[in-house]
Amino acid sequence: MIRHLKAYFIFCVVLLAAMGCAPKSYVVLMENADGTVGQLAVTNAEGDVLLNKPRTGVDLDGKAGKPYTVDENRIQRDFGEAIAAQPPLPVSFMLYYEAGGTVLTDESKALIPAIIEAARHHPAPDVSVIGHTDTLGDSEANEKLGIERAQAAAEIIRSAGLQVIDWTIASHGERNLLIPTPDEMAEPKNRRVEITVR
Amino acid sequence: MLMALWPAWAQETIGFVKTVTGKAAVTDAGKLIDAQVGTPIKMGNILKTGPQATMGVTFKDNTVMSFGPDTEITVDEYLYAPGKGDLKFSTSMAKGSMQVVSGVIAKLKPQAVTVKTQGGLIGCRGTRFLVKVEP
């Protein structure tokens, strides 16, 4: 009898311990790759909880819980595999052009190998190429010049023999200035193509 | 009119599978597809990893999501037209583990990126975060 009670007692302790460290649902705010930190808001029936310190978490159990620190061991145990599965982060490059055409500046020409190298390191890369112009000339002609620049830039990458899975090629003409200027103004920094390798 | 537009809109690719280990799947309009590097993702898709599998997806707005084993996520809504101000990225997570690195949508419109779980709605203001759901 005593033995049975003892076994029952041990069973209860083990069960409670298991419940206490039972895996639960929660969210953790993490620092970005560049060191910056954003915010998370967790909303449920009991209200809002704001997370704004890296490596703090809150339970997702429907209650308005208190944020707590999540240590590296727990992060690795619960998220190690998800973190390891992260694809390479998208990278963007800016190419600049001589006035009025699709001739790259010398500095920008020198960037091409880095772009091709980036695409080589992205699995199944999908690439977007957006052409821009300055405000010199009429806006319709600049829409066309923007797309010509984007196409020429895409062709450079294509000719390197990369297996790009998807292309987005578009022109923003003079509608999306990097350096705001009045109309009819030459601005080298606005004559550009933005390439993103995902 | 809306019905006529539905199919084209529903089939737009919003991202691609970039990493897979083990057995992972994408359910598109009720059809189960084995996930491979390069598999396209569309709005409404369900993303699943098996008991020993992982998967990583990069979306058009540069959001990067990756999933640990035994995970299930649904892409409920994805709108990415910055020129028109249409920005939204909402997902539901039924179970598993996930890392999210937020992209352009979260940058342009705070609170437009959400993850719904049974125990609460997560709103993301430009950051990396981790979610674990035990149903």
CSV table of C-alpha atoms in Angstrom, one decimal:
chain,number,residue,atom,x,y,z
A,1,MET,CA,0.0,0.0,0.0
A,2,ILE,CA,2.7,2.4,1.1
A,3,ARG,CA,4.7,1.4,-2.0
A,4,HIS,CA,1.7,2.1,-4.2
A,5,LEU,CA,1.2,5.5,-2.7
A,6,LYS,CA,4.9,6.3,-3.1
A,7,ALA,CA,4.7,5.3,-6.8
A,8,TYR,CA,1.6,7.5,-7.2
A,9,PHE,CA,3.4,10.4,-5.6
A,10,ILE,CA,6.4,10.0,-7.9
A,11,PHE,CA,4.1,9.8,-10.9
A,12,CYS,CA,2.4,13.1,-9.8
A,13,VAL,CA,5.7,14.9,-9.3
A,14,VAL,CA,6.9,13.7,-12.8
A,15,LEU,CA,3.7,14.7,-14.4
A,16,LEU,CA,3.7,18.2,-12.8
A,17,ALA,CA,7.4,18.7,-13.8
A,18,ALA,CA,6.5,17.6,-17.3
A,19,MET,CA,3.6,20.1,-17.4
A,20,GLY,CA,5.7,22.8,-15.9
A,21,CYS,CA,8.3,22.6,-18.7
A,22,ALA,CA,5.8,21.5,-21.3
A,23,PRO,CA,6.6,23.1,-24.7
A,24,LYS,CA,4.5,26.1,-25.2
A,25,SER,CA,3.6,28.7,-27.8
A,26,TYR,CA,5.6,31.9,-27.7
A,27,VAL,CA,7.2,34.6,-29.8
A,28,VAL,CA,10.7,36.2,-29.5
A,29,LEU,CA,11.9,39.5,-30.9
A,30,MET,CA,15.4,39.2,-32.5
A,31,GLU,CA,17.9,41.8,-33.6
A,32,ASN,CA,18.2,42.3,-37.4
A,33,ALA,CA,21.3,41.3,-39.3
A,34,ASP,CA,22.5,44.9,-39.3
A,35,GLY,CA,22.1,45.2,-35.5
A,36,THR,CA,19.0,47.3,-35.6
A,37,VAL,CA,15.9,46.2,-33.6
A,38,GLY,CA,12.2,46.7,-34.5
A,39,GLN,CA,9.1,46.0,-32.4
A,40,LEU,CA,6.5,43.4,-32.1
A,41,ALA,CA,2.9,43.9,-30.8
A,42,VAL,CA,1.1,40.8,-29.5
A,43,THR,CA,-2.6,41.2,-29.3
A,44,ASN,CA,-5.2,38.9,-27.7
A,45,ALA,CA,-8.5,39.1,-25.9
A,46,GLU,CA,-6.8,40.5,-22.8
A,47,GLY,CA,-5.0,43.4,-24.6
A,48,ASP,CA,-1.6,44.2,-26.1
A,49,VAL,CA,1.9,43.4,-25.2
A,50,LEU,CA,4.8,45.3,-26.8
A,51,LEU,CA,8.2,43.7,-27.3
A,52,ASN,CA,11.0,46.2,-28.1
A,53,LYS,CA,14.1,44.6,-26.6
A,54,PRO,CA,16.0,41.9,-28.5
A,55,ARG,CA,15.7,38.4,-27.2
A,56,THR,CA,12.6,39.0,-25.2
A,57,GLY,CA,9.6,36.9,-25.7
A,58,VAL,CA,6.0,36.5,-24.6
A,59,ASP,CA,3.7,33.5,-24.4
A,60,LEU,CA,1.0,33.0,-26.9
A,61,ASP,CA,-1.5,31.5,-24.6
A,62,GLY,CA,-4.4,34.0,-24.9
A,63,LYS,CA,-3.3,35.8,-21.8
A,64,ALA,CA,-1.8,39.3,-21.5
A,65,GLY,CA,1.6,37.9,-20.3
A,66,LYS,CA,4.7,39.6,-19.2
A,67,PRO,CA,7.8,39.8,-21.5
A,68,TYR,CA,10.8,37.7,-20.4
A,69,THR,CA,14.3,37.1,-21.6
A,70,VAL,CA,14.9,34.1,-23.8
A,71,ASP,CA,18.4,32.7,-23.6
A,72,GLU,CA,20.5,31.4,-26.5
A,73,ASN,CA,20.1,27.7,-25.4
A,74,ARG,CA,16.3,27.9,-25.6
A,75,ILE,CA,16.5,29.8,-28.9
A,76,GLN,CA,18.8,27.1,-30.3
A,77,ARG,CA,16.6,24.3,-28.9
A,78,ASP,CA,13.3,25.6,-30.2
A,79,PHE,CA,14.4,27.5,-33.4
A,80,GLY,CA,17.9,26.2,-34.3
A,81,GLU,CA,16.5,24.3,-37.3
A,82,ALA,CA,14.2,27.2,-38.5
A,83,ILE,CA,17.1,29.6,-38.3
A,84,ALA,CA,19.5,27.3,-40.1
A,85,ALA,CA,16.9,27.0,-43.0
A,86,GLN,CA,17.0,30.8,-43.6
A,87,PRO,CA,17.7,31.5,-47.3
A,88,PRO,CA,20.4,34.1,-48.0
A,89,LEU,CA,19.0,37.6,-47.4
A,90,PRO,CA,18.1,39.6,-50.5
A,91,VAL,CA,20.8,42.1,-51.6
A,92,SER,CA,20.4,45.3,-53.6
A,93,PHE,CA,22.8,47.1,-55.9
A,94,MET,CA,22.6,50.6,-57.5
A,95,LEU,CA,24.0,51.1,-61.0
A,96,TYR,CA,24.5,54.7,-62.3
A,97,TYR,CA,24.5,55.9,-65.9
A,98,GLU,CA,26.0,58.6,-68.1
A,99,ALA,CA,23.4,61.2,-69.1
A,100,GLY,CA,20.7,60.4,-71.6
A,101,GLY,CA,21.5,56.7,-72.4
A,102,THR,CA,22.3,53.2,-71.3
A,103,VAL,CA,26.1,53.7,-70.8
A,104,LEU,CA,27.1,52.7,-67.2
A,105,THR,CA,29.5,55.0,-65.3
A,106,ASP,CA,32.9,53.4,-64.8
A,107,GLU,CA,32.3,52.9,-61.0
A,108,SER,CA,29.1,51.0,-61.8
A,109,LYS,CA,30.7,48.8,-64.4
A,110,ALA,CA,33.1,47.7,-61.7
A,111,LEU,CA,30.1,46.5,-59.6
A,112,ILE,CA,28.9,44.0,-62.1
A,113,PRO,CA,31.1,41.0,-60.9
A,114,ALA,CA,29.8,41.5,-57.4
A,115,ILE,CA,26.2,41.4,-58.6
A,116,ILE,CA,26.9,38.2,-60.5
A,117,GLU,CA,28.7,36.7,-57.5
A,118,ALA,CA,25.6,37.5,-55.3
A,119,ALA,CA,23.2,35.8,-57.8
A,120,ARG,CA,25.5,32.7,-57.8
A,121,HIS,CA,25.1,32.5,-54.0
A,122,HIS,CA,21.3,32.7,-54.0
A,123,PRO,CA,19.5,29.4,-54.6
A,124,ALA,CA,17.0,29.8,-57.5
A,125,PRO,CA,17.6,33.6,-57.6
A,126,ASP,CA,14.8,35.8,-58.7
A,127,VAL,CA,15.9,39.2,-59.7
A,128,SER,CA,14.2,42.6,-60.0
A,129,VAL,CA,15.6,45.4,-62.1
A,130,ILE,CA,14.0,48.8,-61.8
A,131,GLY,CA,15.2,51.6,-64.1
A,132,HIS,CA,15.1,55.3,-63.1
A,133,THR,CA,16.0,58.6,-64.8
A,134,ASP,CA,16.6,62.2,-63.8
A,135,THR,CA,14.1,64.9,-64.7
A,136,LEU,CA,15.9,66.2,-67.8
A,137,GLY,CA,13.7,65.6,-70.9
A,138,ASP,CA,9.9,64.8,-71.0
A,139,SER,CA,8.4,62.3,-68.6
A,140,GLU,CA,7.3,59.9,-71.4
A,141,ALA,CA,10.8,59.7,-72.9
A,142,ASN,CA,12.1,59.1,-69.4
A,143,GLU,CA,9.7,56.2,-68.8
A,144,LYS,CA,11.1,54.6,-72.0
A,145,LEU,CA,14.7,55.4,-71.0
A,146,GLY,CA,14.1,53.8,-67.6
A,147,ILE,CA,13.0,50.5,-69.2
A,148,GLU,CA,15.9,50.6,-71.6
A,149,ARG,CA,18.3,51.0,-68.7
A,150,ALA,CA,16.6,48.1,-66.8
A,151,GLN,CA,16.7,45.8,-69.9
A,152,ALA,CA,20.3,46.6,-70.6
A,153,ALA,CA,21.3,45.9,-66.9
A,154,ALA,CA,19.3,42.6,-67.0
A,155,GLU,CA,21.1,41.6,-70.2
A,156,ILE,CA,24.5,42.0,-68.5
A,157,ILE,CA,23.4,39.6,-65.7
A,158,ARG,CA,21.8,37.3,-68.2
A,159,SER,CA,24.9,37.1,-70.4
A,160,ALA,CA,26.8,35.8,-67.4
A,161,GLY,CA,24.9,32.5,-67.9
A,162,LEU,CA,23.1,32.6,-64.6
A,163,GLN,CA,19.9,30.5,-64.0
A,164,VAL,CA,17.6,33.2,-62.9
A,165,ILE,CA,14.2,31.7,-62.0
A,166,ASP,CA,12.2,34.9,-62.4
A,167,TRP,CA,12.8,38.5,-63.7
A,168,THR,CA,10.9,41.6,-62.7
A,169,ILE,CA,11.9,44.4,-65.1
A,170,ALA,CA,10.2,47.8,-64.8
A,171,SER,CA,10.7,51.5,-65.2
A,172,HIS,CA,9.8,54.2,-62.7
A,173,GLY,CA,11.0,56.9,-65.2
A,174,GLU,CA,11.4,60.2,-63.4
A,175,ARG,CA,8.7,59.4,-60.8
A,176,ASN,CA,10.9,58.0,-58.1
A,177,LEU,CA,13.9,60.3,-57.6
A,178,LEU,CA,16.7,59.3,-55.2
A,179,ILE,CA,17.6,63.0,-55.0
A,180,PRO,CA,14.6,65.3,-55.2
A,181,THR,CA,15.0,67.9,-57.9
A,182,PRO,CA,12.9,70.3,-59.9
A,183,ASP,CA,11.8,69.3,-63.4
A,184,GLU,CA,14.4,69.5,-66.3
A,185,MET,CA,17.4,69.0,-64.0
A,186,ALA,CA,20.4,66.7,-64.7
A,187,GLU,CA,21.2,64.7,-61.6
A,188,PRO,CA,23.7,61.8,-61.9
A,189,LYS,CA,22.4,60.1,-58.7
A,190,ASN,CA,18.9,59.9,-60.2
A,191,ARG,CA,20.1,58.1,-63.4
A,192,ARG,CA,20.2,54.7,-61.9
A,193,VAL,CA,19.0,51.1,-62.0
A,194,GLU,CA,18.2,49.3,-58.8
A,195,ILE,CA,18.9,45.5,-58.9
A,196,THR,CA,17.7,43.2,-56.1
A,197,VAL,CA,18.8,39.6,-56.0
A,198,ARG,CA,16.5,37.5,-53.9
B,1,MET,CA,-16.5,40.9,-63.2
B,2,LEU,CA,-14.9,40.0,-59.9
B,3,MET,CA,-15.2,36.3,-60.7
B,4,ALA,CA,-13.6,36.8,-64.1
B,5,LEU,CA,-10.6,38.5,-62.4
B,6,TRP,CA,-10.2,36.0,-59.6
B,7,PRO,CA,-8.2,33.3,-61.4
B,8,ALA,CA,-5.4,35.5,-62.7
B,9,TRP,CA,-5.1,37.3,-59.4
B,10,ALA,CA,-5.1,34.1,-57.4
B,11,GLN,CA,-2.3,32.6,-59.4
B,12,GLU,CA,0.2,35.5,-59.1
B,13,THR,CA,3.6,34.3,-57.7
B,14,ILE,CA,4.5,36.1,-54.5
B,15,GLY,CA,7.6,34.2,-53.6
B,16,PHE,CA,9.8,31.2,-54.1
B,17,VAL,CA,11.0,28.3,-52.0
B,18,LYS,CA,14.8,28.8,-51.6
B,19,THR,CA,15.8,26.0,-49.2
B,20,VAL,CA,14.5,22.6,-48.4
B,21,THR,CA,15.8,19.7,-46.3
B,22,GLY,CA,13.7,16.5,-46.0
B,23,LYS,CA,10.0,16.4,-47.1
B,24,ALA,CA,8.2,19.7,-47.3
B,25,ALA,CA,5.1,20.6,-49.3
B,26,VAL,CA,3.1,23.5,-50.7
B,27,THR,CA,-0.7,23.1,-51.0
B,28,ASP,CA,-2.0,25.3,-53.9
B,29,ALA,CA,-5.8,25.4,-54.4
B,30,GLY,CA,-6.1,22.0,-52.8
B,31,LYS,CA,-3.3,20.4,-54.8
B,32,LEU,CA,-0.3,19.1,-52.8
B,33,ILE,CA,3.1,19.9,-54.4
B,34,ASP,CA,6.4,18.5,-53.2
B,35,ALA,CA,8.4,21.6,-52.3
B,36,GLN,CA,11.7,22.0,-54.1
B,37,VAL,CA,14.2,24.9,-54.5
B,38,GLY,CA,12.4,27.2,-57.0
B,39,THR,CA,8.8,26.1,-56.2
B,40,PRO,CA,6.6,29.2,-56.6
B,41,ILE,CA,4.4,30.4,-53.7
B,42,LYS,CA,1.0,32.1,-54.2
B,43,MET,CA,-1.5,33.8,-52.0
B,44,GLY,CA,-3.7,31.2,-50.1
B,45,ASN,CA,-1.0,28.5,-50.2
B,46,ILE,CA,-0.4,26.3,-47.2
B,47,LEU,CA,3.3,25.6,-46.4
B,48,LYS,CA,4.1,22.4,-44.5
B,49,THR,CA,7.3,20.7,-43.3
B,50,GLY,CA,7.5,17.0,-42.3
B,51,PRO,CA,8.7,15.7,-38.9
B,52,GLN,CA,12.4,16.0,-40.0
B,53,ALA,CA,12.2,18.7,-42.6
B,54,THR,CA,12.9,22.4,-43.0
B,55,MET,CA,12.0,25.0,-45.6
B,56,GLY,CA,12.9,28.6,-46.4
B,57,VAL,CA,10.9,31.0,-48.6
B,58,THR,CA,11.8,34.5,-49.9
B,59,PHE,CA,8.9,36.8,-50.9
B,60,LYS,CA,8.8,39.5,-53.5
B,61,ASP,CA,9.0,42.3,-50.9
B,62,ASN,CA,12.2,40.7,-49.5
B,63,THR,CA,10.5,39.1,-46.5
B,64,VAL,CA,12.4,35.9,-45.6
B,65,MET,CA,10.6,33.1,-43.7
B,66,SER,CA,12.1,29.8,-42.6
B,67,PHE,CA,10.4,26.8,-40.9
B,68,GLY,CA,11.6,24.1,-38.6
B,69,PRO,CA,10.2,20.6,-38.6
B,70,ASP,CA,6.5,19.8,-38.4
B,71,THR,CA,5.3,23.3,-39.2
B,72,GLU,CA,2.2,24.5,-40.9
B,73,ILE,CA,1.6,28.1,-42.2
B,74,THR,CA,-1.1,29.6,-44.4
B,75,VAL,CA,-0.5,32.7,-46.5
B,76,ASP,CA,-3.8,34.4,-45.9
B,77,GLU,CA,-3.2,37.7,-47.7
B,78,TYR,CA,-0.3,39.2,-49.6
B,79,LEU,CA,-0.6,42.6,-51.3
B,80,TYR,CA,2.6,44.3,-52.6
B,81,ALA,CA,1.9,47.3,-54.8
B,82,PRO,CA,3.8,50.1,-53.1
B,83,GLY,CA,2.8,52.6,-55.9
B,84,LYS,CA,-0.9,52.1,-55.0
B,85,GLY,CA,-0.3,51.9,-51.3
B,86,ASP,CA,-1.6,48.3,-51.2
B,87,LEU,CA,0.6,46.6,-48.6
B,88,LYS,CA,-0.4,43.6,-46.5
B,89,PHE,CA,1.1,40.3,-45.5
B,90,SER,CA,-0.9,38.2,-43.1
B,91,THR,CA,-0.2,34.6,-42.3
B,92,SER,CA,-1.7,32.0,-39.9
B,93,MET,CA,0.5,29.6,-38.1
B,94,ALA,CA,-1.1,26.3,-37.0
B,95,LYS,CA,1.9,24.6,-35.5
B,96,GLY,CA,5.7,24.4,-35.5
B,97,SER,CA,8.6,26.9,-35.4
B,98,MET,CA,9.4,29.8,-37.7
B,99,GLN,CA,11.8,32.6,-38.2
B,100,VAL,CA,10.7,35.8,-40.0
B,101,VAL,CA,13.0,38.5,-41.4
B,102,SER,CA,10.6,41.3,-42.3
B,103,GLY,CA,10.9,43.0,-45.7
B,104,VAL,CA,9.7,46.1,-47.6
B,105,ILE,CA,6.0,45.7,-46.5
B,106,ALA,CA,6.8,46.0,-42.8
B,107,LYS,CA,9.2,48.9,-43.6
B,108,LEU,CA,6.6,50.9,-45.6
B,109,LYS,CA,3.6,50.1,-43.4
B,110,PRO,CA,4.1,49.2,-39.8
B,111,GLN,CA,1.5,46.6,-38.6
B,112,ALA,CA,0.8,45.4,-42.2
B,113,VAL,CA,2.7,42.2,-41.4
B,114,THR,CA,0.9,39.9,-39.1
B,115,VAL,CA,1.1,36.3,-37.9
B,116,LYS,CA,-2.1,34.8,-36.5
B,117,THR,CA,-1.8,32.0,-33.9
B,118,GLN,CA,-4.4,30.5,-31.6
B,119,GLY,CA,-3.0,32.3,-28.6
B,120,GLY,CA,-2.6,35.8,-30.1
B,121,LEU,CA,-2.0,38.0,-33.2
B,122,ILE,CA,1.6,39.1,-33.8
B,123,GLY,CA,2.1,42.5,-35.5
B,124,CYS,CA,5.6,43.2,-36.8
B,125,ARG,CA,7.2,46.6,-37.1
B,126,GLY,CA,10.3,46.0,-39.1
B,127,THR,CA,12.3,43.2,-37.5
B,128,ARG,CA,13.4,39.6,-37.2
B,129,PHE,CA,11.4,37.4,-34.9
B,130,LEU,CA,10.8,33.8,-34.0
B,131,VAL,CA,7.4,32.0,-33.4
B,132,LYS,CA,6.8,28.6,-31.8
B,133,VAL,CA,3.3,27.2,-31.8
B,134,GLU,CA,2.3,24.0,-29.9
B,135,PRO,CA,-1.3,23.2,-30.7
